[in-house]
mmCIF file of C-alpha atoms in Angstrom:
data_model
loop_
_atom_site.group_PDB
_atom_site.id
_atom_site.type_symbol
_atom_site.label_atom_id
_atom_site.label_comp_id
_atom_site.label_asym_id
_atom_site.label_seq_id
_atom_site.Cartn_x
_atom_site.Cartn_y
_atom_site.Cartn_z
ATOM 1 C CA MET A 1 -33.287 -7.330 17.509
ATOM 2 C CA LYS A 2 -34.825 -4.343 16.473
ATOM 3 C CA GLN A 3 -31.779 -2.793 17.436
ATOM 4 C CA LEU A 4 -29.630 -6.142 15.224
ATOM 5 C CA VAL A 5 -31.512 -5.201 12.245
ATOM 6 C CA LYS A 6 -31.033 -1.256 12.162
ATOM 7 C CA PHE A 7 -27.151 -2.457 12.437
ATOM 8 C CA GLU A 8 -27.204 -4.796 9.606
ATOM 9 C CA LEU A 9 -29.416 -2.053 7.061
ATOM 10 C CA TYR A 10 -26.157 0.272 8.330
ATOM 11 C CA LYS A 11 -23.787 -2.180 7.226
ATOM 12 C CA LEU A 12 -25.780 -2.896 3.897
ATOM 13 C CA PHE A 13 -26.492 1.261 2.755
ATOM 14 C CA ARG A 14 -23.057 2.299 3.770
ATOM 15 C CA GLN A 15 -22.056 0.067 0.717
ATOM 16 C CA LYS A 16 -21.278 3.049 -2.280
ATOM 17 C CA GLY A 17 -21.047 0.605 -4.591
ATOM 18 C CA ILE A 18 -24.820 0.050 -4.691
ATOM 19 C CA TYR A 19 -25.734 3.898 -5.681
ATOM 20 C CA ILE A 20 -22.952 3.603 -8.085
ATOM 21 C CA THR A 21 -24.126 1.025 -10.072
ATOM 22 C CA MET A 22 -28.094 1.606 -9.590
ATOM 23 C CA GLY A 23 -27.334 4.623 -10.450
ATOM 24 C CA LEU A 24 -25.118 3.928 -13.300
ATOM 25 C CA MET A 25 -27.848 1.335 -14.741
ATOM 26 C CA PHE A 26 -30.868 4.051 -14.019
ATOM 27 C CA ILE A 27 -28.961 6.290 -16.331
ATOM 28 C CA LEU A 28 -28.738 3.916 -19.100
ATOM 29 C CA PHE A 29 -32.414 2.743 -18.742
ATOM 30 C CA SER A 30 -33.535 6.763 -19.245
ATOM 31 C CA MET A 31 -31.193 6.643 -22.217
ATOM 32 C CA ASN A 32 -33.337 3.912 -23.944
ATOM 33 C CA SER A 33 -36.017 4.687 -22.430
ATOM 34 C CA LEU A 34 -36.020 8.322 -23.837
ATOM 35 C CA SER A 35 -34.996 7.578 -27.413
ATOM 36 C CA ALA A 36 -37.100 4.652 -27.862
ATOM 37 C CA HIS A 37 -38.912 4.558 -31.586
ATOM 38 C CA ILE A 38 -42.469 4.230 -32.751
ATOM 39 C CA SER A 39 -42.566 1.509 -34.935
ATOM 40 C CA THR A 40 -40.141 2.147 -37.973
ATOM 41 C CA SER A 41 -40.767 5.416 -37.841
ATOM 42 C CA PRO A 42 -37.862 8.298 -37.383
ATOM 43 C CA TYR A 43 -39.738 9.645 -34.280
ATOM 44 C CA LYS A 44 -39.484 9.052 -31.263
ATOM 45 C CA ALA A 45 -41.662 7.604 -28.928
ATOM 46 C CA LEU A 46 -42.211 10.993 -26.725
ATOM 47 C CA GLN A 47 -42.502 13.637 -29.604
ATOM 48 C CA LEU A 48 -45.687 11.456 -30.577
ATOM 49 C CA LYS A 49 -46.526 11.312 -26.590
ATOM 50 C CA SER A 50 -50.076 13.584 -27.507
ATOM 51 C CA ASP A 51 -50.492 12.365 -31.225
ATOM 52 C CA LEU A 52 -50.566 9.073 -29.883
ATOM 53 C CA GLN A 53 -53.477 10.354 -26.890
ATOM 54 C CA LEU A 54 -55.227 12.087 -29.549
ATOM 55 C CA ALA A 55 -55.304 9.157 -32.124
ATOM 56 C CA ALA A 56 -56.085 6.573 -28.997
ATOM 57 C CA GLU A 57 -59.368 8.895 -28.044
ATOM 58 C CA ASN A 58 -60.667 8.673 -31.433
ATOM 59 C CA TRP A 59 -60.293 4.640 -31.769
ATOM 60 C CA GLU A 60 -60.952 3.607 -27.905
ATOM 61 C CA GLY A 61 -63.900 1.972 -26.677
ATOM 62 C CA THR A 62 -66.674 -1.073 -28.799
ATOM 63 C CA ILE A 63 -65.281 -1.755 -31.637
ATOM 64 C CA THR A 64 -67.866 -1.884 -34.886
ATOM 65 C CA GLU A 65 -67.670 -2.827 -38.271
ATOM 66 C CA LYS A 66 -67.710 0.680 -39.534
ATOM 67 C CA LYS A 67 -65.124 1.293 -37.188
ATOM 68 C CA LEU A 68 -63.046 -1.359 -39.160
ATOM 69 C CA GLU A 69 -64.441 -0.206 -42.240
ATOM 70 C CA ASP A 70 -62.551 3.329 -41.649
ATOM 71 C CA ALA A 71 -59.701 2.258 -40.299
ATOM 72 C CA SER A 72 -59.127 0.041 -43.336
ATOM 73 C CA ASN A 73 -59.937 3.484 -45.336
ATOM 74 C CA ILE A 74 -57.469 5.379 -43.035
ATOM 75 C CA GLN A 75 -54.644 2.485 -43.319
ATOM 76 C CA GLU A 76 -55.121 2.539 -47.076
ATOM 77 C CA LEU A 77 -54.615 6.051 -47.294
ATOM 78 C CA LEU A 78 -51.002 6.175 -45.368
ATOM 79 C CA THR A 79 -49.221 2.716 -46.417
ATOM 80 C CA PRO A 80 -48.225 4.739 -49.281
ATOM 81 C CA LYS A 81 -46.777 7.712 -47.405
ATOM 82 C CA SER A 82 -45.469 4.877 -45.403
ATOM 83 C CA ILE A 83 -43.512 3.136 -47.911
ATOM 84 C CA GLU A 84 -42.137 6.663 -49.662
ATOM 85 C CA GLY A 85 -41.283 7.796 -45.669
ATOM 86 C CA THR A 86 -43.437 11.020 -46.032
ATOM 87 C CA LEU A 87 -46.139 9.888 -42.872
ATOM 88 C CA SER A 88 -46.430 13.238 -41.052
ATOM 89 C CA GLU A 89 -46.230 12.886 -36.127
ATOM 90 C CA LYS A 90 -50.514 12.184 -36.593
ATOM 91 C CA GLU A 91 -50.689 10.379 -39.026
ATOM 92 C CA VAL A 92 -47.410 7.807 -37.952
ATOM 93 C CA ALA A 93 -49.607 8.219 -34.301
ATOM 94 C CA GLU A 94 -52.979 7.533 -36.540
ATOM 95 C CA GLN A 95 -51.260 4.542 -38.232
ATOM 96 C CA PHE A 96 -49.491 2.791 -34.531
ATOM 97 C CA VAL A 97 -53.232 2.791 -32.959
ATOM 98 C CA ILE A 98 -54.845 1.581 -36.322
ATOM 99 C CA MET A 99 -51.995 -1.390 -36.354
ATOM 100 C CA SER A 100 -53.076 -1.746 -32.578
ATOM 101 C CA LEU A 101 -56.728 -1.885 -33.118
ATOM 102 C CA PHE A 102 -56.478 -4.445 -36.030
ATOM 103 C CA GLU A 103 -54.251 -6.879 -33.289
ATOM 104 C CA ASN A 104 -57.035 -6.786 -30.863
ATOM 105 C CA GLU A 105 -59.535 -7.507 -33.842
ATOM 106 C CA THR A 106 -57.239 -10.615 -35.240
ATOM 107 C CA MET A 107 -57.289 -12.098 -31.556
ATOM 108 C CA ASN A 108 -61.191 -11.964 -31.795
ATOM 109 C CA SER A 109 -62.528 -12.775 -35.387
ATOM 110 C CA LEU A 110 -59.484 -14.943 -36.046
ATOM 111 C CA ILE A 111 -56.806 -16.250 -33.461
ATOM 112 C CA ILE A 112 -59.019 -16.931 -30.724
ATOM 113 C CA PRO A 113 -61.344 -18.905 -32.829
ATOM 114 C CA ASN A 114 -58.868 -20.692 -34.586
ATOM 115 C CA ARG A 115 -57.865 -22.150 -31.811
ATOM 116 C CA LEU A 116 -61.233 -23.327 -30.260
ATOM 117 C CA SER A 117 -61.845 -25.109 -33.263
ATOM 118 C CA GLU A 118 -58.987 -26.512 -32.993
ATOM 119 C CA LEU A 119 -59.847 -27.573 -29.239
ATOM 120 C CA GLN A 120 -62.856 -28.515 -30.291
ATOM 121 C CA ILE A 121 -62.001 -31.036 -33.105
ATOM 122 C CA ASN A 122 -58.961 -32.485 -30.803
ATOM 123 C CA MET A 123 -61.342 -33.395 -27.652
ATOM 124 C CA SER A 124 -63.694 -34.900 -30.083
ATOM 125 C CA LYS A 125 -61.018 -37.577 -30.931
ATOM 126 C CA LEU A 126 -60.598 -38.251 -27.134
ATOM 127 C CA ASN A 127 -62.019 -40.067 -24.380
ATOM 128 C CA GLU A 128 -63.323 -37.866 -21.373
ATOM 129 C CA SER A 129 -61.640 -39.517 -18.810
ATOM 130 C CA ASP A 130 -57.674 -38.544 -20.612
ATOM 131 C CA PHE A 131 -55.645 -36.491 -19.579
ATOM 132 C CA SER A 132 -55.302 -34.960 -23.007
ATOM 133 C CA TYR A 133 -59.502 -34.054 -22.933
ATOM 134 C CA LYS A 134 -59.218 -32.376 -19.350
ATOM 135 C CA GLU A 135 -56.060 -30.445 -20.495
ATOM 136 C CA ALA A 136 -57.478 -29.148 -23.696
ATOM 137 C CA LEU A 137 -61.026 -28.414 -21.932
ATOM 138 C CA LEU A 138 -59.494 -26.057 -19.272
ATOM 139 C CA GLU A 139 -57.741 -24.526 -22.029
ATOM 140 C CA ASN A 140 -60.873 -24.682 -24.075
ATOM 141 C CA ASN A 141 -63.048 -22.692 -20.445
ATOM 142 C CA MET A 142 -60.271 -20.252 -20.208
ATOM 143 C CA LEU A 143 -60.383 -19.058 -23.754
ATOM 144 C CA VAL A 144 -63.977 -19.238 -24.038
ATOM 145 C CA ASP A 145 -64.203 -16.544 -20.984
ATOM 146 C CA LEU A 146 -61.526 -13.355 -23.085
ATOM 147 C CA ASN A 147 -63.186 -10.607 -24.118
ATOM 148 C CA PHE A 148 -62.058 -9.503 -27.569
ATOM 149 C CA GLU A 149 -64.933 -6.503 -28.056
ATOM 150 C CA THR A 150 -64.039 -3.801 -27.055
ATOM 151 C CA PHE A 151 -60.463 -2.217 -27.958
ATOM 152 C CA THR A 152 -57.818 0.001 -25.548
ATOM 153 C CA TYR A 153 -54.554 1.372 -26.879
ATOM 154 C CA SER A 154 -51.869 -0.225 -24.445
ATOM 155 C CA LYS A 155 -48.801 0.990 -25.927
ATOM 156 C CA GLY A 156 -47.468 2.472 -22.605
ATOM 157 C CA PRO A 157 -48.636 -0.599 -20.435
ATOM 158 C CA GLN A 158 -46.816 -2.828 -22.505
ATOM 159 C CA GLU A 159 -43.537 -0.870 -22.318
ATOM 160 C CA THR A 160 -44.064 -0.800 -18.435
ATOM 161 C CA ILE A 161 -44.294 -4.525 -18.473
ATOM 162 C CA GLY A 162 -41.622 -5.725 -20.939
ATOM 163 C CA PHE A 163 -39.081 -3.527 -18.758
ATOM 164 C CA ALA A 164 -39.124 -6.496 -16.000
ATOM 165 C CA TYR A 165 -36.710 -8.411 -19.303
ATOM 166 C CA PHE A 166 -34.086 -5.654 -17.364
ATOM 167 C CA SER A 167 -35.261 -5.348 -13.965
ATOM 168 C CA ARG A 168 -34.398 -8.715 -13.792
ATOM 169 C CA PHE A 169 -30.694 -8.155 -14.363
ATOM 170 C CA PHE A 170 -30.969 -4.726 -12.035
ATOM 171 C CA THR A 171 -32.359 -6.834 -9.283
ATOM 172 C CA SER A 172 -30.217 -9.433 -9.345
ATOM 173 C CA ILE A 173 -26.824 -7.486 -9.813
ATOM 174 C CA MET A 174 -27.724 -5.144 -6.801
ATOM 175 C CA ILE A 175 -28.647 -8.379 -5.018
ATOM 176 C CA LEU A 176 -25.186 -9.646 -5.295
ATOM 177 C CA ILE A 177 -23.654 -6.514 -4.552
ATOM 178 C CA GLY A 178 -25.350 -5.874 -1.704
ATOM 179 C CA LEU A 179 -25.617 -9.527 -0.164
ATOM 180 C CA ALA A 180 -23.231 -11.526 -1.745
ATOM 181 C CA THR A 181 -20.413 -10.891 1.286
ATOM 182 C CA ILE A 182 -22.890 -10.772 4.279
ATOM 183 C CA PHE A 183 -21.630 -13.878 5.558
ATOM 184 C CA VAL A 184 -18.244 -14.727 3.732
ATOM 185 C CA ASN A 185 -16.764 -11.382 5.577
ATOM 186 C CA GLU A 186 -17.224 -11.536 8.649
ATOM 187 C CA THR A 187 -15.026 -15.106 8.461
ATOM 188 C CA ASN A 188 -12.523 -12.917 6.904
ATOM 189 C CA THR A 189 -12.511 -10.705 9.070
ATOM 190 C CA GLY A 190 -12.358 -12.751 12.227
ATOM 191 C CA MET A 191 -16.115 -11.317 13.504
ATOM 192 C CA ASP A 192 -17.710 -14.070 13.109
ATOM 193 C CA GLN A 193 -15.687 -16.027 16.290
ATOM 194 C CA LEU A 194 -17.044 -12.777 18.678
ATOM 195 C CA ILE A 195 -20.560 -13.544 16.960
ATOM 196 C CA TYR A 196 -20.657 -17.193 16.822
ATOM 197 C CA SER A 197 -19.837 -17.748 20.134
ATOM 198 C CA SER A 198 -22.850 -18.834 20.746
ATOM 199 C CA THR A 199 -25.972 -20.754 19.463
ATOM 200 C CA HIS A 200 -28.724 -17.935 20.889
ATOM 201 C CA GLY A 201 -25.886 -15.341 19.074
ATOM 202 C CA ARG A 202 -25.910 -17.194 16.331
ATOM 203 C CA ARG A 203 -29.433 -17.630 15.535
ATOM 204 C CA LYS A 204 -30.158 -14.096 16.132
ATOM 205 C CA SER A 205 -27.519 -12.645 13.853
ATOM 206 C CA ILE A 206 -28.506 -14.777 11.302
ATOM 207 C CA THR A 207 -32.311 -13.374 12.118
ATOM 208 C CA ALA A 208 -30.998 -10.053 11.443
ATOM 209 C CA LYS A 209 -29.014 -10.074 8.937
ATOM 210 C CA ILE A 210 -32.603 -12.252 6.599
ATOM 211 C CA LEU A 211 -34.912 -10.120 7.701
ATOM 212 C CA ALA A 212 -32.390 -6.848 6.518
ATOM 213 C CA SER A 213 -31.792 -9.010 3.637
ATOM 214 C CA ILE A 214 -35.195 -8.830 2.886
ATOM 215 C CA ILE A 215 -35.985 -5.224 3.652
ATOM 216 C CA TYR A 216 -33.066 -4.322 1.151
ATOM 217 C CA VAL A 217 -34.183 -6.416 -1.297
ATOM 218 C CA LEU A 218 -38.028 -4.927 -1.243
ATOM 219 C CA PHE A 219 -36.257 -1.433 -1.677
ATOM 220 C CA VAL A 220 -33.850 -2.797 -4.626
ATOM 221 C CA ILE A 221 -37.231 -3.694 -6.380
ATOM 222 C CA LEU A 222 -39.316 -0.709 -5.167
ATOM 223 C CA SER A 223 -36.618 1.696 -7.025
ATOM 224 C CA TRP A 224 -36.917 0.154 -9.723
ATOM 225 C CA LEU A 225 -40.416 -0.873 -9.735
ATOM 226 C CA THR A 226 -40.925 3.554 -9.848
ATOM 227 C CA PHE A 227 -38.953 4.598 -11.991
ATOM 228 C CA ASP A 228 -40.420 2.412 -14.875
ATOM 229 C CA VAL A 229 -43.223 3.400 -14.364
ATOM 230 C CA LEU A 230 -42.946 7.185 -13.875
ATOM 231 C CA MET A 231 -40.703 6.669 -16.950
ATOM 232 C CA ASN A 232 -42.972 4.919 -19.296
ATOM 233 C CA MET A 233 -45.771 7.490 -17.806
ATOM 234 C CA TYR A 234 -43.784 10.319 -18.874
ATOM 235 C CA VAL A 235 -42.964 9.271 -22.310
ATOM 236 C CA TYR A 236 -46.401 7.243 -23.231
ATOM 237 C CA GLY A 237 -49.042 7.841 -20.881
ATOM 238 C CA ASN A 238 -51.045 6.580 -18.148
ATOM 239 C CA GLY A 239 -53.884 5.188 -19.990
ATOM 240 C CA GLY A 240 -54.716 1.468 -21.324
ATOM 241 C CA TRP A 241 -54.144 -0.457 -17.806
ATOM 242 C CA ASP A 242 -57.641 -1.760 -18.770
ATOM 243 C CA ALA A 243 -56.024 -3.719 -21.931
ATOM 244 C CA PRO A 244 -56.747 -7.188 -22.948
ATOM 245 C CA VAL A 245 -52.978 -8.766 -21.900
ATOM 246 C CA GLN A 246 -53.051 -10.460 -24.668
ATOM 247 C CA MET A 247 -51.713 -7.107 -26.414
ATOM 248 C CA ILE A 248 -48.656 -8.417 -25.587
ATOM 249 C CA SER A 249 -48.950 -12.281 -26.219
ATOM 250 C CA GLN A 250 -51.422 -13.153 -28.432
ATOM 251 C CA HIS A 251 -51.190 -16.965 -27.380
ATOM 252 C CA THR A 252 -51.559 -16.169 -23.755
ATOM 253 C CA PRO A 253 -54.827 -17.838 -22.467
ATOM 254 C CA TYR A 254 -55.306 -15.687 -18.974
ATOM 255 C CA ASN A 255 -58.161 -13.641 -18.966
ATOM 256 C CA LEU A 256 -55.946 -10.600 -17.192
ATOM 257 C CA THR A 257 -56.216 -7.200 -18.077
ATOM 258 C CA MET A 258 -52.316 -5.127 -18.114
ATOM 259 C CA LEU A 259 -53.451 -3.903 -14.689
ATOM 260 C CA GLU A 260 -53.867 -7.763 -13.462
ATOM 261 C CA PHE A 261 -50.485 -9.155 -15.163
ATOM 262 C CA PHE A 262 -48.112 -5.930 -13.922
ATOM 263 C CA LEU A 263 -49.331 -6.445 -9.982
ATOM 264 C CA ILE A 264 -49.015 -10.674 -10.217
ATOM 265 C CA GLN A 265 -45.459 -9.417 -12.311
ATOM 266 C CA THR A 266 -44.400 -7.425 -9.188
ATOM 267 C CA GLY A 267 -45.736 -10.140 -6.870
ATOM 268 C CA ILE A 268 -43.881 -12.797 -8.311
ATOM 269 C CA HIS A 269 -40.661 -10.571 -8.593
ATOM 270 C CA PHE A 270 -40.212 -10.180 -5.247
ATOM 271 C CA LEU A 271 -41.002 -13.793 -5.052
ATOM 272 C CA VAL A 272 -38.479 -15.134 -7.417
ATOM 273 C CA ALA A 273 -36.100 -12.437 -6.029
ATOM 274 C CA LEU A 274 -36.732 -13.220 -2.515
ATOM 275 C CA ALA A 275 -35.903 -17.569 -3.350
ATOM 276 C CA PHE A 276 -32.213 -16.378 -5.228
ATOM 277 C CA MET A 277 -31.760 -13.655 -1.746
ATOM 278 C CA THR A 278 -31.381 -16.450 0.056
ATOM 279 C CA LEU A 279 -29.656 -18.749 -2.322
ATOM 280 C CA VAL A 280 -26.928 -16.042 -2.410
ATOM 281 C CA LEU A 281 -27.157 -15.343 1.950
ATOM 282 C CA LEU A 282 -26.375 -19.613 1.835
ATOM 283 C CA VAL A 283 -23.539 -19.787 -0.679
ATOM 284 C CA SER A 284 -21.408 -16.277 0.944
ATOM 285 C CA ALA A 285 -21.627 -18.350 4.729
ATOM 286 C CA LEU A 286 -20.608 -21.505 2.297
ATOM 287 C CA SER A 287 -17.437 -19.659 1.013
ATOM 288 C CA LYS A 288 -14.241 -18.650 2.476
ATOM 289 C CA ASN A 289 -13.637 -16.334 -0.109
ATOM 290 C CA THR A 290 -15.358 -13.010 -0.689
ATOM 291 C CA LEU A 291 -15.055 -13.281 -4.612
ATOM 292 C CA MET A 292 -15.638 -16.413 -5.055
ATOM 293 C CA SER A 293 -18.803 -16.064 -3.129
ATOM 294 C CA PHE A 294 -19.911 -13.322 -6.205
ATOM 295 C CA ILE A 295 -18.761 -15.365 -8.421
ATOM 296 C CA ILE A 296 -20.669 -18.681 -7.554
ATOM 297 C CA SER A 297 -24.613 -16.905 -7.506
ATOM 298 C CA ALA A 298 -24.020 -14.197 -10.601
ATOM 299 C CA SER A 299 -23.037 -17.551 -12.427
ATOM 300 C CA ILE A 300 -26.598 -19.202 -11.186
ATOM 301 C CA PHE A 301 -27.951 -16.288 -12.192
ATOM 302 C CA ILE A 302 -27.071 -14.960 -15.230
ATOM 303 C CA LEU A 303 -25.760 -18.441 -17.000
ATOM 304 C CA PRO A 304 -29.067 -20.160 -17.827
ATOM 305 C CA THR A 305 -30.141 -16.786 -19.913
ATOM 306 C CA ILE A 306 -27.094 -17.051 -22.183
ATOM 307 C CA SER A 307 -28.176 -20.250 -24.440
ATOM 308 C CA PHE A 308 -25.511 -23.055 -24.825
ATOM 309 C CA SER A 309 -25.723 -26.285 -27.658
ATOM 310 C CA ILE A 310 -25.923 -28.259 -24.150
ATOM 311 C CA PRO A 311 -28.210 -30.962 -23.926
ATOM 312 C CA LEU A 312 -30.900 -30.541 -21.389
ATOM 313 C CA TRP A 313 -29.868 -26.821 -21.187
ATOM 314 C CA ASP A 314 -32.976 -25.978 -22.073
ATOM 315 C CA TYR A 315 -34.698 -26.956 -19.262
ATOM 316 C CA VAL A 316 -32.162 -25.189 -17.133
ATOM 317 C CA MET A 317 -33.140 -22.008 -19.168
ATOM 318 C CA LYS A 318 -36.813 -22.570 -18.073
ATOM 319 C CA TYR A 319 -36.362 -23.499 -14.368
ATOM 320 C CA SER A 320 -34.067 -20.647 -13.429
ATOM 321 C CA PHE A 321 -34.405 -17.667 -11.789
ATOM 322 C CA ALA A 322 -33.549 -15.288 -14.455
ATOM 323 C CA ASN A 323 -36.407 -16.903 -15.955
ATOM 324 C CA PHE A 324 -38.943 -17.328 -13.033
ATOM 325 C CA ILE A 325 -38.537 -13.620 -12.256
ATOM 326 C CA THR A 326 -40.395 -12.183 -15.206
ATOM 327 C CA ALA A 327 -43.694 -14.639 -14.828
ATOM 328 C CA PRO A 328 -43.612 -16.076 -18.289
ATOM 329 C CA ASP A 329 -46.035 -18.630 -17.572
ATOM 330 C CA PHE A 330 -48.987 -15.837 -17.257
ATOM 331 C CA VAL A 331 -47.768 -14.933 -21.000
ATOM 332 C CA ASN A 332 -46.507 -18.674 -22.774
ATOM 333 C CA SER A 333 -48.747 -20.406 -24.427
ATOM 334 C CA PHE A 334 -51.230 -23.263 -22.522
ATOM 335 C CA HIS A 335 -49.331 -25.540 -20.109
ATOM 336 C CA ALA A 336 -50.720 -27.449 -17.572
ATOM 337 C CA ILE A 337 -48.775 -30.600 -16.049
ATOM 338 C CA ASN A 338 -50.372 -33.459 -14.806
ATOM 339 C CA MET A 339 -50.670 -33.654 -11.278
ATOM 340 C CA PHE A 340 -52.467 -37.501 -11.002
ATOM 341 C CA GLY A 341 -54.349 -37.355 -14.142
ATOM 342 C CA ILE A 342 -55.190 -33.526 -13.340
ATOM 343 C CA PRO A 343 -54.172 -30.922 -15.519
ATOM 344 C CA VAL A 344 -53.039 -28.360 -13.401
ATOM 345 C CA LEU A 345 -52.097 -24.301 -14.636
ATOM 346 C CA ASP A 346 -47.958 -23.831 -14.216
ATOM 347 C CA PRO A 347 -47.993 -21.122 -12.466
ATOM 348 C CA LEU A 348 -49.788 -23.065 -10.008
ATOM 349 C CA VAL A 349 -47.088 -25.403 -9.708
ATOM 350 C CA HIS A 350 -44.174 -23.519 -10.095
ATOM 351 C CA TYR A 351 -43.877 -20.521 -7.910
ATOM 352 C CA PRO A 352 -45.761 -22.222 -5.020
ATOM 353 C CA ALA A 353 -42.158 -24.880 -5.245
ATOM 354 C CA ILE A 354 -40.206 -21.294 -5.610
ATOM 355 C CA PHE A 355 -41.449 -20.585 -1.983
ATOM 356 C CA LEU A 356 -40.712 -23.725 -0.622
ATOM 357 C CA ILE A 357 -37.371 -23.724 -1.830
ATOM 358 C CA SER A 358 -36.526 -20.461 -0.406
ATOM 359 C CA PHE A 359 -38.095 -22.400 3.183
ATOM 360 C CA ILE A 360 -35.428 -24.975 2.450
ATOM 361 C CA LEU A 361 -32.304 -22.368 2.098
ATOM 362 C CA LEU A 362 -33.246 -20.564 4.975
ATOM 363 C CA ILE A 363 -33.260 -24.036 7.046
ATOM 364 C CA THR A 364 -29.984 -24.494 5.378
ATOM 365 C CA ILE A 365 -28.776 -21.378 6.093
ATOM 366 C CA TYR A 366 -29.748 -21.559 9.797
ATOM 367 C CA ARG A 367 -27.798 -25.257 9.456
ATOM 368 C CA THR A 368 -24.925 -24.637 8.280
ATOM 369 C CA ILE A 369 -23.984 -21.166 10.855
ATOM 370 C CA LYS A 370 -25.046 -23.629 13.476
ATOM 371 C CA ARG A 371 -22.280 -25.822 12.220
ATOM 372 C CA LYS A 372 -19.363 -23.612 11.892
ATOM 373 C CA GLN A 373 -16.669 -24.058 14.504
ATOM 374 C CA ILE A 374 -15.312 -21.692 16.722
ATOM 375 C CA ALA A 375 -11.531 -21.563 16.722
#
């Protein structure tokens, strides 16, 4: 088996298209990151890196009334210059960090208290045995645990996590290029006649291909992950990972730091990538044409990223590989699924379901190859 897996890996990694595509995408991503600007200022983020880090050191820590008053006074002085477009690099950095501080304070003094008040009012009108009451109580308990009494500047982690929007296309394209023809190529070349000439040969071959595919997907994810972390550390620095995830999405009730969410997001990316991998392998096993295998698999991933005025298309977009791979359940507004009258958080239902789908697809691959007839 070990030799079979090595042989399958050799066939995968000898494809020049993998490295050409990966190189081109990394060049495009690098150009985008290095040319990124801070807010609406004319200065690039890389130019302001040192000034932003110094400004962050001045404002990070426990939020006090005096700190907020000082920040308001400085913001008042900088606003006219900002309108005129005459801010220096140091002043742009100062203003940007202060705006982040105010976002943090808005969560602490306005958004969370207001939402808690709404929930208390709603709960007072409901029966404790109602699902709506249990759902509101769950959200209330999650929000109560949130803490915004300290401020940490987190532009770097925000951009690192935000790269998930691009990485989903990177992963899907690399899976398509590497795996869309893994079974259909053998059918076209007649190698399947030799490989599948016995049940034992079929099972070993399929297992080797699946194991090689998993290793390939892991390689793809580690590639963009390394690029993502190193590039954003270079542009923005390595601080801010203990900031709350609410600095990305104000309405999420999950009590997570940037680092915790990034690790969860990466794990989910791998899980969904594996699910998409099994689908691509199944389509390849069912196809008799290399181009059709690629087009069908690509369409399943890419089409749900495009908005169409078609009934129920919103559900197709929501429950697609392209959506789930970014771990949106952890940054969207609170939502729970009614499971026999008990509110269950979306991630606790969606991601086990994706794992189950992957398992079903794997079984289907084995059965599909098993039923192939040899001439």
